[in-house]
mmCIF file of C-alpha atoms in Angstrom:
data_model
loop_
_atom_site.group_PDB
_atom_site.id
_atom_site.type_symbol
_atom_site.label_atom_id
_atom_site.label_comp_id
_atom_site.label_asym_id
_atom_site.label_seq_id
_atom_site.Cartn_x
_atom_site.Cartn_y
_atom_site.Cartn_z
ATOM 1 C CA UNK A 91 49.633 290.120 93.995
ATOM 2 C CA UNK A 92 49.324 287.025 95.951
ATOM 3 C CA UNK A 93 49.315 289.313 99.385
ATOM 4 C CA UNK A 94 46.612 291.419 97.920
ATOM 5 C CA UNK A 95 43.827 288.543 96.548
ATOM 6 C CA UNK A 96 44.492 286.559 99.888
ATOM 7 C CA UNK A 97 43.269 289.648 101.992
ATOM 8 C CA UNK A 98 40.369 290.145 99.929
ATOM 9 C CA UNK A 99 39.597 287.024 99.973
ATOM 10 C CA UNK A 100 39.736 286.964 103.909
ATOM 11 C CA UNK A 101 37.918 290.315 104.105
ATOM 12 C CA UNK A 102 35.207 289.216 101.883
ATOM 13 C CA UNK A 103 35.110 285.942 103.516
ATOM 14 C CA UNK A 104 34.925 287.097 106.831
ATOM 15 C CA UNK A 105 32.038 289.679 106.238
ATOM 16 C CA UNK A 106 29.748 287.580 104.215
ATOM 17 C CA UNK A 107 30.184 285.325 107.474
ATOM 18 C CA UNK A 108 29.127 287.677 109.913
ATOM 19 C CA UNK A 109 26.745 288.792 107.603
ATOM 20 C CA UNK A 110 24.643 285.654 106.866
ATOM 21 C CA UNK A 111 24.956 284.730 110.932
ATOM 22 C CA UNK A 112 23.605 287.758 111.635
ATOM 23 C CA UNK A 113 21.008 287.170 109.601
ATOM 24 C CA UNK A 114 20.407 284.224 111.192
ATOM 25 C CA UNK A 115 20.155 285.951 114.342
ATOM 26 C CA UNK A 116 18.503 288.836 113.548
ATOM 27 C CA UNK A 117 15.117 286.956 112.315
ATOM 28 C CA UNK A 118 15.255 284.641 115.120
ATOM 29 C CA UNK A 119 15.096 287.376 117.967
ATOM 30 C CA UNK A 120 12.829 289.595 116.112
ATOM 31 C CA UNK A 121 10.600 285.896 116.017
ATOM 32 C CA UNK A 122 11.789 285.575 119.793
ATOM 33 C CA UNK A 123 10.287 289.444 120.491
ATOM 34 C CA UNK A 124 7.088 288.443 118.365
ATOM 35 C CA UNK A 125 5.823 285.216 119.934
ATOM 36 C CA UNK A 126 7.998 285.579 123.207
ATOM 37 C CA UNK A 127 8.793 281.894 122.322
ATOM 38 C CA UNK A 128 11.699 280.528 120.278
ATOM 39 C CA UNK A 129 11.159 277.001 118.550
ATOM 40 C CA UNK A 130 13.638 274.424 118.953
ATOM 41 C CA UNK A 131 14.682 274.742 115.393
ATOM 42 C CA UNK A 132 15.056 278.534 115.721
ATOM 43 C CA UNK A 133 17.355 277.703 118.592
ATOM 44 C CA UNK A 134 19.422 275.747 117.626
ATOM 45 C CA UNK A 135 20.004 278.007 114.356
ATOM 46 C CA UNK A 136 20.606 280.775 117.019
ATOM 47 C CA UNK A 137 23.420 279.473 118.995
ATOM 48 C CA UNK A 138 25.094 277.740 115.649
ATOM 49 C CA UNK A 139 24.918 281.255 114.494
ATOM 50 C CA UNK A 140 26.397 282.794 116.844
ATOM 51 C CA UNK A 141 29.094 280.100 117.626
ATOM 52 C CA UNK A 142 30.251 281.192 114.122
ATOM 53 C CA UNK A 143 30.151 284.903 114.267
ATOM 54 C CA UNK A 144 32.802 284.180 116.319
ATOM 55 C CA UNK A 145 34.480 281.730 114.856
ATOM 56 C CA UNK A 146 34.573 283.989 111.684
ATOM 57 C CA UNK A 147 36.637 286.840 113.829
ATOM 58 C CA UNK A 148 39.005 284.284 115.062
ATOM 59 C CA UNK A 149 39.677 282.941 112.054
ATOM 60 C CA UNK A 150 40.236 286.440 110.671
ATOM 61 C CA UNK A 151 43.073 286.661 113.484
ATOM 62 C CA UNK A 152 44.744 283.495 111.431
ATOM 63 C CA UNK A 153 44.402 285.289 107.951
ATOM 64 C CA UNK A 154 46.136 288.693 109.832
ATOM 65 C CA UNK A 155 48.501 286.213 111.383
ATOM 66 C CA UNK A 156 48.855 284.140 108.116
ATOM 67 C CA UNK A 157 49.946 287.311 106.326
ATOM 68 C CA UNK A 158 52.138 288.834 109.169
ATOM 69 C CA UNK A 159 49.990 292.036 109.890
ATOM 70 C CA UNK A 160 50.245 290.993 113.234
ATOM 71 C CA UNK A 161 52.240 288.827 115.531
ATOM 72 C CA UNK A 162 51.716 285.456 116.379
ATOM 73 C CA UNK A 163 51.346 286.040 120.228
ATOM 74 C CA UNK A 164 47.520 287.582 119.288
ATOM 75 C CA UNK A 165 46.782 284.397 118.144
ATOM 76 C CA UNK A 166 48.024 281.961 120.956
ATOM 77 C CA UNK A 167 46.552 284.225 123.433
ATOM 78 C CA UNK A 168 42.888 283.211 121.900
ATOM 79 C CA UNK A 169 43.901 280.132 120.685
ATOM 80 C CA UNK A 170 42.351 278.159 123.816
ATOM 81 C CA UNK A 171 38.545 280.508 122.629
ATOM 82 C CA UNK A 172 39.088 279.481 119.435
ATOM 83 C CA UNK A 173 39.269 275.329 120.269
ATOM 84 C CA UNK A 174 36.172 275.695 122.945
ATOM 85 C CA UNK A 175 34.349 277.987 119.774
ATOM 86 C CA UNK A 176 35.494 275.452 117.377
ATOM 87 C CA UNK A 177 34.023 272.298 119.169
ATOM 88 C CA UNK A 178 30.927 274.194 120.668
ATOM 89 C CA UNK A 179 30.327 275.212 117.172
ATOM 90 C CA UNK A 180 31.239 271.206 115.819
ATOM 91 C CA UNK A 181 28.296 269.844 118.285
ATOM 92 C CA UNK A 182 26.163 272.338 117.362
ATOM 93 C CA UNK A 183 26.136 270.910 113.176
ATOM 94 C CA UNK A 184 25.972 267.916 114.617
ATOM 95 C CA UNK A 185 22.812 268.008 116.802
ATOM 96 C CA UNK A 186 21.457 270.220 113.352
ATOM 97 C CA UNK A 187 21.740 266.838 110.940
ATOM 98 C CA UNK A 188 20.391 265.072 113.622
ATOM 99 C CA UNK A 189 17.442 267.021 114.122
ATOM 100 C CA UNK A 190 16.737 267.270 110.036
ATOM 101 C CA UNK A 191 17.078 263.556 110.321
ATOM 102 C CA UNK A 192 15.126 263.162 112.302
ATOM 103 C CA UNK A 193 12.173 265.198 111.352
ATOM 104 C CA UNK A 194 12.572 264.306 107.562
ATOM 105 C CA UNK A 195 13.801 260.841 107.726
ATOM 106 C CA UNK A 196 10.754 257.239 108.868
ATOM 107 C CA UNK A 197 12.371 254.826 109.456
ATOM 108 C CA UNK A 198 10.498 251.964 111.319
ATOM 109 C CA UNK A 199 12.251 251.527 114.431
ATOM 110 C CA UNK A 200 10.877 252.492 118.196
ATOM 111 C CA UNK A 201 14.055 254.247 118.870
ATOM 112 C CA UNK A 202 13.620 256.434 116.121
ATOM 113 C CA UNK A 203 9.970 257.422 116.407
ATOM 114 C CA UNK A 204 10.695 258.014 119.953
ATOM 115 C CA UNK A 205 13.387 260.531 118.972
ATOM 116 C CA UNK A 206 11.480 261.992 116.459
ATOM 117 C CA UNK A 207 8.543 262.866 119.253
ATOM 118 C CA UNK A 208 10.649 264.399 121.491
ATOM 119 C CA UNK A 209 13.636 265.974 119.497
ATOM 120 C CA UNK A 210 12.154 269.543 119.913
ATOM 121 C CA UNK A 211 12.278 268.821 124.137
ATOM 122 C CA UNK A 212 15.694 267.098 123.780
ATOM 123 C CA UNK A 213 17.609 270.229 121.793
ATOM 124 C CA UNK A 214 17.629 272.845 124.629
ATOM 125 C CA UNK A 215 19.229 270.075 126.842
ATOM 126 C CA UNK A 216 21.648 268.930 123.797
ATOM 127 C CA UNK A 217 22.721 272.575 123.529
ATOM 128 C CA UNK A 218 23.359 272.493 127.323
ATOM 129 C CA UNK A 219 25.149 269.333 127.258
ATOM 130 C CA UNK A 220 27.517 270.664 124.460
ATOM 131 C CA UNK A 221 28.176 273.673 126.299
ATOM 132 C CA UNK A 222 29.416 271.414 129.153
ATOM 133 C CA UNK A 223 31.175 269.136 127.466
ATOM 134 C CA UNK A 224 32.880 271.931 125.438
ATOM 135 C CA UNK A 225 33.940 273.826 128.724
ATOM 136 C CA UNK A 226 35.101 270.762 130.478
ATOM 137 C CA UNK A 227 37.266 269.641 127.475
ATOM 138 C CA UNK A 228 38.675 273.027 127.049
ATOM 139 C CA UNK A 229 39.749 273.150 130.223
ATOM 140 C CA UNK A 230 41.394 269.838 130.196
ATOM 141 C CA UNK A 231 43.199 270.749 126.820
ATOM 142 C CA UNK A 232 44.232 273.726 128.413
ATOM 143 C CA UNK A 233 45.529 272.047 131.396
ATOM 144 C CA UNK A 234 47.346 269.147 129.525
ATOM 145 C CA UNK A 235 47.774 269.933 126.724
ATOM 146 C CA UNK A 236 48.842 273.692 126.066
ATOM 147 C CA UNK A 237 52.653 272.924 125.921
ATOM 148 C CA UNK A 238 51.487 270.828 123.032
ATOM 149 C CA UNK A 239 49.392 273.859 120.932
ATOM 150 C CA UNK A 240 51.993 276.073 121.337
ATOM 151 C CA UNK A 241 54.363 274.622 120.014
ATOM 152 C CA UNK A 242 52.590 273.694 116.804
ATOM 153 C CA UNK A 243 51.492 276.946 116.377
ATOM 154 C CA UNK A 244 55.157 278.705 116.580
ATOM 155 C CA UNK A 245 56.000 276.419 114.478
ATOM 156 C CA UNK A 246 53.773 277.631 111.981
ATOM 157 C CA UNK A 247 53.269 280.649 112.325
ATOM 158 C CA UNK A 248 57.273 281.394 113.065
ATOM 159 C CA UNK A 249 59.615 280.960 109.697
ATOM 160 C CA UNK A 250 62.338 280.820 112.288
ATOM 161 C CA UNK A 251 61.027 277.567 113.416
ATOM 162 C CA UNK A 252 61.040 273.835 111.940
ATOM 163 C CA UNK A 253 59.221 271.103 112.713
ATOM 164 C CA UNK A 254 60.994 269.808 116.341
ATOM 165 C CA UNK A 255 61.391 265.954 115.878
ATOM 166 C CA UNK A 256 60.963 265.590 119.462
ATOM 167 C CA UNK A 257 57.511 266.725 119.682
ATOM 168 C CA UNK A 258 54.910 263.693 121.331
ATOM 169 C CA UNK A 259 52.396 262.153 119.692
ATOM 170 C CA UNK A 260 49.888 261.664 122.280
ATOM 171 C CA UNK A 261 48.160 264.952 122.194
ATOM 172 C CA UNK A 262 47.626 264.424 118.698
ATOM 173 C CA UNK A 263 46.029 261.446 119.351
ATOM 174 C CA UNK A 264 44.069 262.769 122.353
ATOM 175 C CA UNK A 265 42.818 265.640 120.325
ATOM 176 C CA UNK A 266 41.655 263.686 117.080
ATOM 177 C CA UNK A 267 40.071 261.314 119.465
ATOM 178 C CA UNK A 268 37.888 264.785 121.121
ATOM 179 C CA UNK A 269 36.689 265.385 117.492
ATOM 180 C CA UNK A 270 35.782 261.494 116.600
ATOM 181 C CA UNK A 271 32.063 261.671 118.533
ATOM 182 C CA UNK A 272 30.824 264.560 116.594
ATOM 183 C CA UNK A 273 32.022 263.145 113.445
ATOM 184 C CA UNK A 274 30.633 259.775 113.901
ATOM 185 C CA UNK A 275 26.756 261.061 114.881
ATOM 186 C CA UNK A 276 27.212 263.157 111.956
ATOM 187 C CA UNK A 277 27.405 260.757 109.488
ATOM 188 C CA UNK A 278 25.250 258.246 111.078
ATOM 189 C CA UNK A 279 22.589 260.698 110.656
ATOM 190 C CA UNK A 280 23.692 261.371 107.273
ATOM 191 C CA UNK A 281 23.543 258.036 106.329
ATOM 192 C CA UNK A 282 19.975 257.095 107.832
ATOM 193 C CA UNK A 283 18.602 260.267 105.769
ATOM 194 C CA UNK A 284 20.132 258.976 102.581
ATOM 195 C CA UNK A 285 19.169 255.648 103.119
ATOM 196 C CA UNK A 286 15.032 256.888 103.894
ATOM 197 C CA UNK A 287 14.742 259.257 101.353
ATOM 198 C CA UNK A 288 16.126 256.796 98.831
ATOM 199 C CA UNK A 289 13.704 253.918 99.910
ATOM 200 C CA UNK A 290 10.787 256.686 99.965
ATOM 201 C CA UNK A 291 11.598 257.678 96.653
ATOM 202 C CA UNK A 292 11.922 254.159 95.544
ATOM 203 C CA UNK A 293 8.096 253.226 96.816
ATOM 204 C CA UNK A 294 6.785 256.096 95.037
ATOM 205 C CA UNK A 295 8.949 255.257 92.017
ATOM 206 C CA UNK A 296 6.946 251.714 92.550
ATOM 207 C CA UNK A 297 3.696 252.767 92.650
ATOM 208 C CA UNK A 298 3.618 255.364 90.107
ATOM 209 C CA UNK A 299 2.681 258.223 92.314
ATOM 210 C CA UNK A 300 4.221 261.641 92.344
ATOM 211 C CA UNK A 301 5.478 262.447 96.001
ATOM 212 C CA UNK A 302 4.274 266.423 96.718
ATOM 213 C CA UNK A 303 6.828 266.619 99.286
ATOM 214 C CA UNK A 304 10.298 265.288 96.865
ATOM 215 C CA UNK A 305 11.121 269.209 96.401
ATOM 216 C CA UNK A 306 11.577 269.740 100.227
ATOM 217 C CA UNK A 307 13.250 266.308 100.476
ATOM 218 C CA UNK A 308 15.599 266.997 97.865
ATOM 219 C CA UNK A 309 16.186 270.196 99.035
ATOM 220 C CA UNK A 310 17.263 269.204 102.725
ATOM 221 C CA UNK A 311 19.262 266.344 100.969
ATOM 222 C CA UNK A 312 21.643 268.191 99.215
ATOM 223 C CA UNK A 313 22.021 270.878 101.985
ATOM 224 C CA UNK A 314 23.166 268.363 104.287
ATOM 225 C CA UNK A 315 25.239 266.986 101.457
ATOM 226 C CA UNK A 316 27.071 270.098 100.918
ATOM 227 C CA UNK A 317 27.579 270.699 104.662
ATOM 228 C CA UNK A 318 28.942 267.328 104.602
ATOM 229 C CA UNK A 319 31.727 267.994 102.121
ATOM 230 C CA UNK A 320 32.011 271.781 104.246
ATOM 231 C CA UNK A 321 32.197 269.449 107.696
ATOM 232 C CA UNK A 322 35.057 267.039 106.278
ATOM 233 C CA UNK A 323 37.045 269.618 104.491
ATOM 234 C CA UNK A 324 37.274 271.301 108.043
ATOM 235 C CA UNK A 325 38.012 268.097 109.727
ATOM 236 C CA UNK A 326 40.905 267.719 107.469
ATOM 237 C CA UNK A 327 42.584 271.253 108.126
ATOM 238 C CA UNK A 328 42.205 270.597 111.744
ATOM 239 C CA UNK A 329 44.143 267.376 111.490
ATOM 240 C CA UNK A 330 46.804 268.907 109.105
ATOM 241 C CA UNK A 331 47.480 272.034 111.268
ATOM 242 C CA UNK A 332 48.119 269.463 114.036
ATOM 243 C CA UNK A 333 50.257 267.234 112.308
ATOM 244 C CA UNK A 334 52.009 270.171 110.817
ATOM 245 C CA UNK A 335 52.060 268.808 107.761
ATOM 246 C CA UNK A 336 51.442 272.299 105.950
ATOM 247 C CA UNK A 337 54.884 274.727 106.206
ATOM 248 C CA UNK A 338 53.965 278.422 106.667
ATOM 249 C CA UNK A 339 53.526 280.749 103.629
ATOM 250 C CA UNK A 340 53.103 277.410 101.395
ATOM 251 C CA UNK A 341 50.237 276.874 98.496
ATOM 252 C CA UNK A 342 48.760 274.678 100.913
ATOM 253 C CA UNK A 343 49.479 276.291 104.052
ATOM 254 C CA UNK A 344 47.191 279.437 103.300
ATOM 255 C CA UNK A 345 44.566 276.891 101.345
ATOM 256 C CA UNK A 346 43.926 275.167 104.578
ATOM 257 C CA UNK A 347 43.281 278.672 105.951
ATOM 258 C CA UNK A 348 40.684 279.721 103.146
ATOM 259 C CA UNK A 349 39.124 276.295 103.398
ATOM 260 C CA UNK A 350 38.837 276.547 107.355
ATOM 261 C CA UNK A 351 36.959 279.815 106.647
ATOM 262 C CA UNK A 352 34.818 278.593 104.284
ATOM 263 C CA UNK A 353 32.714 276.113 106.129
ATOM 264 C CA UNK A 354 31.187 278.839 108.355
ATOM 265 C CA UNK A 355 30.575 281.362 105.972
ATOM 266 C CA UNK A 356 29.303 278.880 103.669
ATOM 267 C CA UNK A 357 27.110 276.460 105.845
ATOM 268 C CA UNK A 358 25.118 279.643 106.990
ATOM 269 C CA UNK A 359 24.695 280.529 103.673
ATOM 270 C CA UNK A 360 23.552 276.979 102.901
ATOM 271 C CA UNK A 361 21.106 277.249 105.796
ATOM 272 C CA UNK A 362 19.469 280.340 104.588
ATOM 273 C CA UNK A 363 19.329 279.466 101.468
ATOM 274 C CA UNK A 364 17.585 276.050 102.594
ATOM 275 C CA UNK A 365 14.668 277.806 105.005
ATOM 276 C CA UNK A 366 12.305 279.147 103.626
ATOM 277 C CA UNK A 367 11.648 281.939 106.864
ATOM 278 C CA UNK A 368 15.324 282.734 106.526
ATOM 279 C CA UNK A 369 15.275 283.363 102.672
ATOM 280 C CA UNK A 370 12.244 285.305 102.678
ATOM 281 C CA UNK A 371 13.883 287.728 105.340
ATOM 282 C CA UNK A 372 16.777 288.064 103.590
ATOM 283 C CA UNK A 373 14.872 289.216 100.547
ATOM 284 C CA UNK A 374 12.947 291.562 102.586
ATOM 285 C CA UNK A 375 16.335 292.948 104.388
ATOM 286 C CA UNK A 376 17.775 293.154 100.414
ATOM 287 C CA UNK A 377 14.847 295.067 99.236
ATOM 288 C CA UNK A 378 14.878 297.532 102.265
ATOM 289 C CA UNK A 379 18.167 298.251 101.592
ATOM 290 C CA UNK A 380 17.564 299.199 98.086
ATOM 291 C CA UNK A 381 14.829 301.086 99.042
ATOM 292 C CA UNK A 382 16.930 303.463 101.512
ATOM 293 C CA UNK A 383 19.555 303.620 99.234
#
């Protein structure tokens, strides 16, 4: 029984994945085709997407693994894909709170109005600077550091295997330390959002005005809330599947591996759900469907 709901649940997690970053793409190159132009925010939404298409299929590979439909070797032979996907896709959120931040967020500084007149020029460079910095990492990890990765997958992945006591500690260090910078802009953006929306709503709250644009505020709020609890919770896998913490075919073991799948199948639905374009062409692609059928 437990066999049977966990590959469900990684079937039907997988293709409602693919489906909403598909989606994703879908509208953004049929806008791409239309206006032979692609706006920054359409962009960035693009290669996000498509960062986790395939960070859905590798992930799958972990759920096969997970529940010994195939062996472990298929998944250290992509394992060194799946870090490069995994951070490309990690900068990628990142540079998208930013960007809400700073489009939504006045704050009264001439750092931030500066960055909030030329965020649309700066994201096709901060795409190309995460690609770089994603390659070049990736190929230090995989210089340095492979011994390390290997040997904390077969050890969870392999029942044979137990935790070696011998195993260093620097790698783990080194490797936390490569996801710290993503983390940290995260949440500062986070944080300045909270902090202006709270202060906005405050001086309308003072004045006894309604504010026509609270809805939208709100609305961009709590999405990058709930990507926020999305971008910890996979944070925290990451850094237990290092520190092998989790034993293989535990409760928690294949937990972590549902919650690593989670954030992004359900940070693209978020997204959709929070743009208005998106939503709309989902209903249309819904309705089409229905009609053919």
């Amino acid at each position: 029984a437990h066999f049977i709901i966990f590959l469900l649940w990684a079937v039907m997690q997988s293709l409602t994945g693919v489906f909403a970053n598909s989606i994703i793409l879908v509208v953004n190159s049929i806008a791409l085709v239309r206006q032979r132009r692609l706006a920054s925010l359409d962009l960035l939404l693009s290669c996000l997407a498509t960062t986790r298409i395939c960070m859905q299929v590798l992930i799958f590979s972990i759920h096969l693994v997970a529940l010994s439909l195939v062996k472990e070797s298929v998944f250290i032979d992509n394992f060194l894909i799946l870090m490069f996907v995994n951070e490309l896709g990690l900068w990628f959120a990142t540079w998208l709170g930013v960007f809400y931040c700073v489009k939504i967020a006045t704050i009264p500084h001439p750092i931030f109005f500066w960055l909030k007149m030329r965020i649309s020029k700066l994201v096709p460079w901060l795409i190309l600077g995460s690609l770089l910095h994603s390659l070049i990492s990736s190929g230090l990890q995989s210089k340095y550091m492979w011994s390390f990765y290997k040997g904390v997958i077969e050890n969870h992945f392999s029942k044979n295997r137990t935790k070696t006591e011998d195993t260093p500690s620097e790698p783990f260090y080194i490797f936390i330390a490569g996801l710290v910078p993503p983390l940290l802009i995260f949440l500062v953006a986070v944080l300045l959002l909270v902090f202006s929306l709270g202060r906005h709503t405050q001086q309308m709250r003072t004045m006894g005005t309604r504010d026509p644009c609270r809805n939208p505020h709100i609305n961009a709020l709590l999405s990058i809330l709930s990507f926020l609890i999305l971008y910890f919770s996979h944070y925290a896998v990451t850094i237990l599947f290092c520190a092998q913490i989790v034993q293989f075919g535990s409760f928690l073991f294949l937990l972590c591996v549902m919650i690593s799948g989670a954030y992004p199948a359900g940070h693209s639905i978020i997204l959709i759900l929070g743009n208005a374009k998106l939503k709309q062409n989902v209903k249309m692609f819904l309705l089409r469907g229905k009609c053919c059928q």
